[in-house]
Amino acid sequence: MGEAPEGAVAELVAVMRRLRAECPWKQEQTHRSLVRYLLEETYETVDAIDAGELSGDWSHLAEELGDVLLQVVFHAAIAEERGEFDLDDVARGITAKMRRRNPHVFGAADAGAEGLSAAEVDVLWQRMKAAEKPGATASPLPSGLPALLYADKALARRERAGSALPEAGPGIGERLLALVAEARAAGVDPEEALRDVVRGLD
């Protein structure tokens, strides 16, 4: 831990280390105080993706991804100072997870996972995820998710568990949930669909 990576990311890590050492504002930040900026940058990245789809110009996305990367490096720098983990640990952890959960790509050639559809790959991913924590209950969904995305993920969990979908009721919330279920059945991302329509009102 604490070794300098190479290339452009190494320069960013070095810049953040110096900022943490010399910038009073950066020194005061904590994981919790940075949450609002991580959320803001994430939503700005979503906007850049939507704009790129419309215009074909993806240069703004590169900038926004840089802002998200900065947040990752910032959190890793704080943890490194505490002797907990650093950016290399973060990268190694997610790399190992990708290898474990994608045996159709990284597994043995005779594993029988070649030629899977996207839906079958998702089933395999969920199976690998469950195998990593046998007997553990599913972690709660993040409470800060947008409501449509929250509903979509909750319905997906019920489907994987073999539970019946809730019946549509007369309330607005129940009807909205029924629409999310309808979108799932049609293979439509409800969050994206509504965002596209609302953007067209401008």
PDB file of C-alpha atoms in Angstrom:
ATOM      1  CA  MET A   1       0.000   0.000   0.000  1.00  0.00           C
ATOM      2  CA  GLY A   2       1.212   3.523  -0.749  1.00  0.00           C
ATOM      3  CA  GLU A   3       3.204   2.640  -3.881  1.00  0.00           C
ATOM      4  CA  ALA A   4       2.859   5.108  -6.741  1.00  0.00           C
ATOM      5  CA  PRO A   5       1.019   3.797  -9.821  1.00  0.00           C
ATOM      6  CA  GLU A   6       2.289   4.714 -13.269  1.00  0.00           C
ATOM      7  CA  GLY A   7       1.142   7.133 -15.965  1.00  0.00           C
ATOM      8  CA  ALA A   8      -1.650   9.688 -15.899  1.00  0.00           C
ATOM      9  CA  VAL A   9      -3.374   8.065 -12.934  1.00  0.00           C
ATOM     10  CA  ALA A  10      -0.097   8.229 -11.006  1.00  0.00           C
ATOM     11  CA  GLU A  11       0.056  11.965 -11.661  1.00  0.00           C
ATOM     12  CA  LEU A  12      -3.510  12.398 -10.416  1.00  0.00           C
ATOM     13  CA  VAL A  13      -2.699  10.434  -7.246  1.00  0.00           C
ATOM     14  CA  ALA A  14       0.386  12.598  -6.697  1.00  0.00           C
ATOM     15  CA  VAL A  15      -1.666  15.774  -7.191  1.00  0.00           C
ATOM     16  CA  MET A  16      -4.257  14.592  -4.668  1.00  0.00           C
ATOM     17  CA  ARG A  17      -1.591  13.677  -2.117  1.00  0.00           C
ATOM     18  CA  ARG A  18      -0.110  17.153  -2.414  1.00  0.00           C
ATOM     19  CA  LEU A  19      -3.516  18.794  -2.173  1.00  0.00           C
ATOM     20  CA  ARG A  20      -4.254  16.813   0.975  1.00  0.00           C
ATOM     21  CA  ALA A  21      -0.933  17.994   2.407  1.00  0.00           C
ATOM     22  CA  GLU A  22      -1.100  21.656   1.406  1.00  0.00           C
ATOM     23  CA  CYS A  23      -4.726  22.710   0.704  1.00  0.00           C
ATOM     24  CA  PRO A  24      -6.715  23.590   3.861  1.00  0.00           C
ATOM     25  CA  TRP A  25     -10.079  22.777   2.241  1.00  0.00           C
ATOM     26  CA  LYS A  26      -8.906  19.400   0.946  1.00  0.00           C
ATOM     27  CA  GLN A  27      -7.408  18.581   4.347  1.00  0.00           C
ATOM     28  CA  GLU A  28     -10.746  19.109   6.082  1.00  0.00           C
ATOM     29  CA  GLN A  29     -12.703  16.747   3.858  1.00  0.00           C
ATOM     30  CA  THR A  30     -13.854  13.328   5.056  1.00  0.00           C
ATOM     31  CA  HIS A  31     -15.597  10.407   3.390  1.00  0.00           C
ATOM     32  CA  ARG A  32     -18.901  11.748   4.688  1.00  0.00           C
ATOM     33  CA  SER A  33     -18.334  15.371   3.665  1.00  0.00           C
ATOM     34  CA  LEU A  34     -17.529  14.244   0.108  1.00  0.00           C
ATOM     35  CA  VAL A  35     -20.780  12.303  -0.372  1.00  0.00           C
ATOM     36  CA  ARG A  36     -22.634  15.292  -1.851  1.00  0.00           C
ATOM     37  CA  TYR A  37     -19.898  15.836  -4.442  1.00  0.00           C
ATOM     38  CA  LEU A  38     -19.859  12.176  -5.447  1.00  0.00           C
ATOM     39  CA  LEU A  39     -23.625  12.333  -6.000  1.00  0.00           C
ATOM     40  CA  GLU A  40     -23.414  15.618  -7.935  1.00  0.00           C
ATOM     41  CA  GLU A  41     -20.650  14.347 -10.192  1.00  0.00           C
ATOM     42  CA  THR A  42     -22.514  11.101 -10.810  1.00  0.00           C
ATOM     43  CA  TYR A  43     -25.655  12.896 -11.927  1.00  0.00           C
ATOM     44  CA  GLU A  44     -23.616  15.284 -14.093  1.00  0.00           C
ATOM     45  CA  THR A  45     -22.072  12.216 -15.732  1.00  0.00           C
ATOM     46  CA  VAL A  46     -25.558  10.867 -16.454  1.00  0.00           C
ATOM     47  CA  ASP A  47     -26.419  14.200 -18.100  1.00  0.00           C
ATOM     48  CA  ALA A  48     -23.247  14.018 -20.200  1.00  0.00           C
ATOM     49  CA  ILE A  49     -24.179  10.514 -21.376  1.00  0.00           C
ATOM     50  CA  ASP A  50     -27.669  11.658 -22.351  1.00  0.00           C
ATOM     51  CA  ALA A  51     -26.219  14.697 -24.156  1.00  0.00           C
ATOM     52  CA  GLY A  52     -23.726  12.516 -25.985  1.00  0.00           C
ATOM     53  CA  GLU A  53     -26.494  10.215 -27.188  1.00  0.00           C
ATOM     54  CA  LEU A  54     -28.314  13.213 -28.659  1.00  0.00           C
ATOM     55  CA  SER A  55     -25.352  15.103 -30.128  1.00  0.00           C
ATOM     56  CA  GLY A  56     -22.780  12.411 -30.842  1.00  0.00           C
ATOM     57  CA  ASP A  57     -20.213  14.561 -29.024  1.00  0.00           C
ATOM     58  CA  TRP A  58     -18.730  12.579 -26.147  1.00  0.00           C
ATOM     59  CA  SER A  59     -16.003  15.035 -25.138  1.00  0.00           C
ATOM     60  CA  HIS A  60     -18.052  16.306 -22.191  1.00  0.00           C
ATOM     61  CA  LEU A  61     -18.373  12.753 -20.890  1.00  0.00           C
ATOM     62  CA  ALA A  62     -14.589  12.481 -20.651  1.00  0.00           C
ATOM     63  CA  GLU A  63     -14.561  15.570 -18.438  1.00  0.00           C
ATOM     64  CA  GLU A  64     -17.339  14.284 -16.197  1.00  0.00           C
ATOM     65  CA  LEU A  65     -15.724  10.858 -15.864  1.00  0.00           C
ATOM     66  CA  GLY A  66     -12.595  12.707 -14.755  1.00  0.00           C
ATOM     67  CA  ASP A  67     -14.625  14.402 -12.028  1.00  0.00           C
ATOM     68  CA  VAL A  68     -15.954  11.006 -10.877  1.00  0.00           C
ATOM     69  CA  LEU A  69     -12.429   9.579 -10.948  1.00  0.00           C
ATOM     70  CA  LEU A  70     -11.285  12.500  -8.807  1.00  0.00           C
ATOM     71  CA  GLN A  71     -13.828  11.532  -6.171  1.00  0.00           C
ATOM     72  CA  VAL A  72     -12.555   7.937  -6.176  1.00  0.00           C
ATOM     73  CA  VAL A  73      -8.951   9.120  -5.833  1.00  0.00           C
ATOM     74  CA  PHE A  74      -9.977  11.570  -3.085  1.00  0.00           C
ATOM     75  CA  HIS A  75     -11.622   8.832  -1.006  1.00  0.00           C
ATOM     76  CA  ALA A  76      -8.675   6.498  -1.591  1.00  0.00           C
ATOM     77  CA  ALA A  77      -6.238   9.222  -0.469  1.00  0.00           C
ATOM     78  CA  ILE A  78      -8.146   9.726   2.787  1.00  0.00           C
ATOM     79  CA  ALA A  79      -8.121   5.979   3.437  1.00  0.00           C
ATOM     80  CA  GLU A  80      -4.426   5.755   2.573  1.00  0.00           C
ATOM     81  CA  GLU A  81      -3.594   8.405   5.165  1.00  0.00           C
ATOM     82  CA  ARG A  82      -5.385   6.280   7.767  1.00  0.00           C
ATOM     83  CA  GLY A  83      -3.475   3.158   6.721  1.00  0.00           C
ATOM     84  CA  GLU A  84      -6.688   1.442   5.600  1.00  0.00           C
ATOM     85  CA  PHE A  85      -6.320   1.027   1.827  1.00  0.00           C
ATOM     86  CA  ASP A  86      -5.134   2.943  -1.224  1.00  0.00           C
ATOM     87  CA  LEU A  87      -6.099   3.287  -4.888  1.00  0.00           C
ATOM     88  CA  ASP A  88      -4.124   0.185  -5.831  1.00  0.00           C
ATOM     89  CA  ASP A  89      -6.107  -1.816  -3.273  1.00  0.00           C
ATOM     90  CA  VAL A  90      -9.344  -0.479  -4.766  1.00  0.00           C
ATOM     91  CA  ALA A  91      -8.248  -1.452  -8.284  1.00  0.00           C
ATOM     92  CA  ARG A  92      -7.010  -4.888  -7.205  1.00  0.00           C
ATOM     93  CA  GLY A  93     -10.276  -5.563  -5.384  1.00  0.00           C
ATOM     94  CA  ILE A  94     -12.521  -4.729  -8.307  1.00  0.00           C
ATOM     95  CA  THR A  95     -10.250  -6.572 -10.761  1.00  0.00           C
ATOM     96  CA  ALA A  96     -10.423  -9.719  -8.646  1.00  0.00           C
ATOM     97  CA  LYS A  97     -14.211  -9.377  -8.400  1.00  0.00           C
ATOM     98  CA  MET A  98     -14.549  -9.023 -12.182  1.00  0.00           C
ATOM     99  CA  ARG A  99     -12.473 -12.155 -12.711  1.00  0.00           C
ATOM    100  CA  ARG A 100     -14.506 -14.141 -10.154  1.00  0.00           C
ATOM    101  CA  ARG A 101     -17.888 -13.039 -11.408  1.00  0.00           C
ATOM    102  CA  ASN A 102     -17.185 -13.449 -15.115  1.00  0.00           C
ATOM    103  CA  PRO A 103     -16.126 -17.094 -15.453  1.00  0.00           C
ATOM    104  CA  HIS A 104     -17.592 -17.087 -18.974  1.00  0.00           C
ATOM    105  CA  VAL A 105     -14.668 -14.819 -19.898  1.00  0.00           C
ATOM    106  CA  PHE A 106     -11.912 -15.679 -17.431  1.00  0.00           C
ATOM    107  CA  GLY A 107     -12.792 -19.278 -16.550  1.00  0.00           C
ATOM    108  CA  ALA A 108     -11.441 -22.464 -18.061  1.00  0.00           C
ATOM    109  CA  ALA A 109     -12.293 -23.040 -21.703  1.00  0.00           C
ATOM    110  CA  ASP A 110     -14.150 -26.241 -20.830  1.00  0.00           C
ATOM    111  CA  ALA A 111     -16.331 -24.586 -18.157  1.00  0.00           C
ATOM    112  CA  GLY A 112     -19.341 -24.655 -20.479  1.00  0.00           C
ATOM    113  CA  ALA A 113     -20.007 -20.924 -20.158  1.00  0.00           C
ATOM    114  CA  GLU A 114     -19.258 -19.893 -23.723  1.00  0.00           C
ATOM    115  CA  GLY A 115     -21.945 -18.476 -25.996  1.00  0.00           C
ATOM    116  CA  LEU A 116     -24.163 -17.188 -23.203  1.00  0.00           C
ATOM    117  CA  SER A 117     -26.761 -14.501 -23.857  1.00  0.00           C
ATOM    118  CA  ALA A 118     -26.700 -11.245 -21.907  1.00  0.00           C
ATOM    119  CA  ALA A 119     -29.599 -12.470 -19.763  1.00  0.00           C
ATOM    120  CA  GLU A 120     -27.791 -15.738 -19.023  1.00  0.00           C
ATOM    121  CA  VAL A 121     -24.654 -13.810 -18.088  1.00  0.00           C
ATOM    122  CA  ASP A 122     -26.718 -11.769 -15.610  1.00  0.00           C
ATOM    123  CA  VAL A 123     -28.041 -14.983 -14.044  1.00  0.00           C
ATOM    124  CA  LEU A 124     -24.478 -16.292 -13.794  1.00  0.00           C
ATOM    125  CA  TRP A 125     -23.340 -13.018 -12.200  1.00  0.00           C
ATOM    126  CA  GLN A 126     -26.075 -13.226  -9.564  1.00  0.00           C
ATOM    127  CA  ARG A 127     -25.199 -16.857  -8.874  1.00  0.00           C
ATOM    128  CA  MET A 128     -21.517 -16.014  -8.424  1.00  0.00           C
ATOM    129  CA  LYS A 129     -22.424 -13.072  -6.190  1.00  0.00           C
ATOM    130  CA  ALA A 130     -24.602 -15.283  -3.975  1.00  0.00           C
ATOM    131  CA  ALA A 131     -21.891 -17.955  -3.790  1.00  0.00           C
ATOM    132  CA  GLU A 132     -19.433 -15.417  -2.375  1.00  0.00           C
ATOM    133  CA  LYS A 133     -21.660 -14.919   0.665  1.00  0.00           C
ATOM    134  CA  PRO A 134     -23.506 -18.202   1.222  1.00  0.00           C
ATOM    135  CA  GLY A 135     -26.354 -17.998   3.717  1.00  0.00           C
ATOM    136  CA  ALA A 136     -26.172 -14.229   3.890  1.00  0.00           C
ATOM    137  CA  THR A 137     -29.321 -12.241   3.307  1.00  0.00           C
ATOM    138  CA  ALA A 138     -29.328  -9.745   0.461  1.00  0.00           C
ATOM    139  CA  SER A 139     -27.895  -6.408   1.418  1.00  0.00           C
ATOM    140  CA  PRO A 140     -30.470  -3.615   1.539  1.00  0.00           C
ATOM    141  CA  LEU A 141     -30.827  -1.492  -1.556  1.00  0.00           C
ATOM    142  CA  PRO A 142     -29.188   1.942  -1.263  1.00  0.00           C
ATOM    143  CA  SER A 143     -31.793   4.334   0.150  1.00  0.00           C
ATOM    144  CA  GLY A 144     -30.554   7.223  -1.991  1.00  0.00           C
ATOM    145  CA  LEU A 145     -31.426   5.599  -5.306  1.00  0.00           C
ATOM    146  CA  PRO A 146     -33.896   7.486  -7.525  1.00  0.00           C
ATOM    147  CA  ALA A 147     -37.373   6.070  -6.916  1.00  0.00           C
ATOM    148  CA  LEU A 148     -37.826   4.434 -10.334  1.00  0.00           C
ATOM    149  CA  LEU A 149     -34.413   2.783 -10.181  1.00  0.00           C
ATOM    150  CA  TYR A 150     -35.101   1.685  -6.596  1.00  0.00           C
ATOM    151  CA  ALA A 151     -38.386   0.099  -7.699  1.00  0.00           C
ATOM    152  CA  ASP A 152     -36.738  -1.558 -10.701  1.00  0.00           C
ATOM    153  CA  LYS A 153     -34.014  -3.155  -8.572  1.00  0.00           C
ATOM    154  CA  ALA A 154     -36.510  -4.223  -5.894  1.00  0.00           C
ATOM    155  CA  LEU A 155     -38.682  -5.941  -8.514  1.00  0.00           C
ATOM    156  CA  ALA A 156     -35.599  -7.624  -9.988  1.00  0.00           C
ATOM    157  CA  ARG A 157     -34.790  -9.078  -6.581  1.00  0.00           C
ATOM    158  CA  ARG A 158     -38.309 -10.411  -6.176  1.00  0.00           C
ATOM    159  CA  GLU A 159     -38.123 -12.030  -9.597  1.00  0.00           C
ATOM    160  CA  ARG A 160     -34.811 -13.724  -8.804  1.00  0.00           C
ATOM    161  CA  ALA A 161     -36.261 -14.985  -5.526  1.00  0.00           C
ATOM    162  CA  GLY A 162     -39.294 -16.397  -7.348  1.00  0.00           C
ATOM    163  CA  SER A 163     -41.666 -14.080  -5.470  1.00  0.00           C
ATOM    164  CA  ALA A 164     -44.855 -12.877  -7.099  1.00  0.00           C
ATOM    165  CA  LEU A 165     -44.943  -9.271  -8.184  1.00  0.00           C
ATOM    166  CA  PRO A 166     -47.228  -7.046  -6.124  1.00  0.00           C
ATOM    167  CA  GLU A 167     -50.622  -6.458  -7.644  1.00  0.00           C
ATOM    168  CA  ALA A 168     -51.441  -3.012  -8.929  1.00  0.00           C
ATOM    169  CA  GLY A 169     -53.659  -1.056  -6.562  1.00  0.00           C
ATOM    170  CA  PRO A 170     -55.572   2.218  -6.819  1.00  0.00           C
ATOM    171  CA  GLY A 171     -52.875   4.385  -5.214  1.00  0.00           C
ATOM    172  CA  ILE A 172     -50.481   6.479  -7.291  1.00  0.00           C
ATOM    173  CA  GLY A 173     -47.463   4.692  -5.845  1.00  0.00           C
ATOM    174  CA  GLU A 174     -48.952   1.300  -6.630  1.00  0.00           C
ATOM    175  CA  ARG A 175     -49.719   2.365 -10.192  1.00  0.00           C
ATOM    176  CA  LEU A 176     -46.189   3.693 -10.612  1.00  0.00           C
ATOM    177  CA  LEU A 177     -44.802   0.386  -9.385  1.00  0.00           C
ATOM    178  CA  ALA A 178     -47.024  -1.419 -11.888  1.00  0.00           C
ATOM    179  CA  LEU A 179     -45.579   0.771 -14.661  1.00  0.00           C
ATOM    180  CA  VAL A 180     -42.060  -0.133 -13.572  1.00  0.00           C
ATOM    181  CA  ALA A 181     -43.024  -3.812 -13.733  1.00  0.00           C
ATOM    182  CA  GLU A 182     -44.480  -3.216 -17.208  1.00  0.00           C
ATOM    183  CA  ALA A 183     -41.234  -1.535 -18.290  1.00  0.00           C
ATOM    184  CA  ARG A 184     -39.198  -4.465 -16.951  1.00  0.00           C
ATOM    185  CA  ALA A 185     -41.356  -6.933 -18.873  1.00  0.00           C
ATOM    186  CA  ALA A 186     -40.745  -4.903 -22.041  1.00  0.00           C
ATOM    187  CA  GLY A 187     -36.985  -4.689 -21.428  1.00  0.00           C
ATOM    188  CA  VAL A 188     -37.151  -0.922 -20.936  1.00  0.00           C
ATOM    189  CA  ASP A 189     -35.173   1.017 -18.325  1.00  0.00           C
ATOM    190  CA  PRO A 190     -37.956   3.042 -16.625  1.00  0.00           C
ATOM    191  CA  GLU A 191     -35.565   5.683 -15.288  1.00  0.00           C
ATOM    192  CA  GLU A 192     -34.077   6.302 -18.712  1.00  0.00           C
ATOM    193  CA  ALA A 193     -37.464   6.257 -20.455  1.00  0.00           C
ATOM    194  CA  LEU A 194     -38.959   8.886 -18.166  1.00  0.00           C
ATOM    195  CA  ARG A 195     -35.823  11.039 -18.308  1.00  0.00           C
ATOM    196  CA  ASP A 196     -35.933  11.030 -22.122  1.00  0.00           C
ATOM    197  CA  VAL A 197     -39.588  12.085 -22.185  1.00  0.00           C
ATOM    198  CA  VAL A 198     -39.137  14.849 -19.605  1.00  0.00           C
ATOM    199  CA  ARG A 199     -36.109  16.189 -21.465  1.00  0.00           C
ATOM    200  CA  GLY A 200     -38.310  16.485 -24.537  1.00  0.00           C
ATOM    201  CA  LEU A 201     -40.545  18.937 -22.643  1.00  0.00           C
ATOM    202  CA  ASP A 202     -37.757  21.550 -22.520  1.00  0.00           C
TER     203      ASP A 202
END
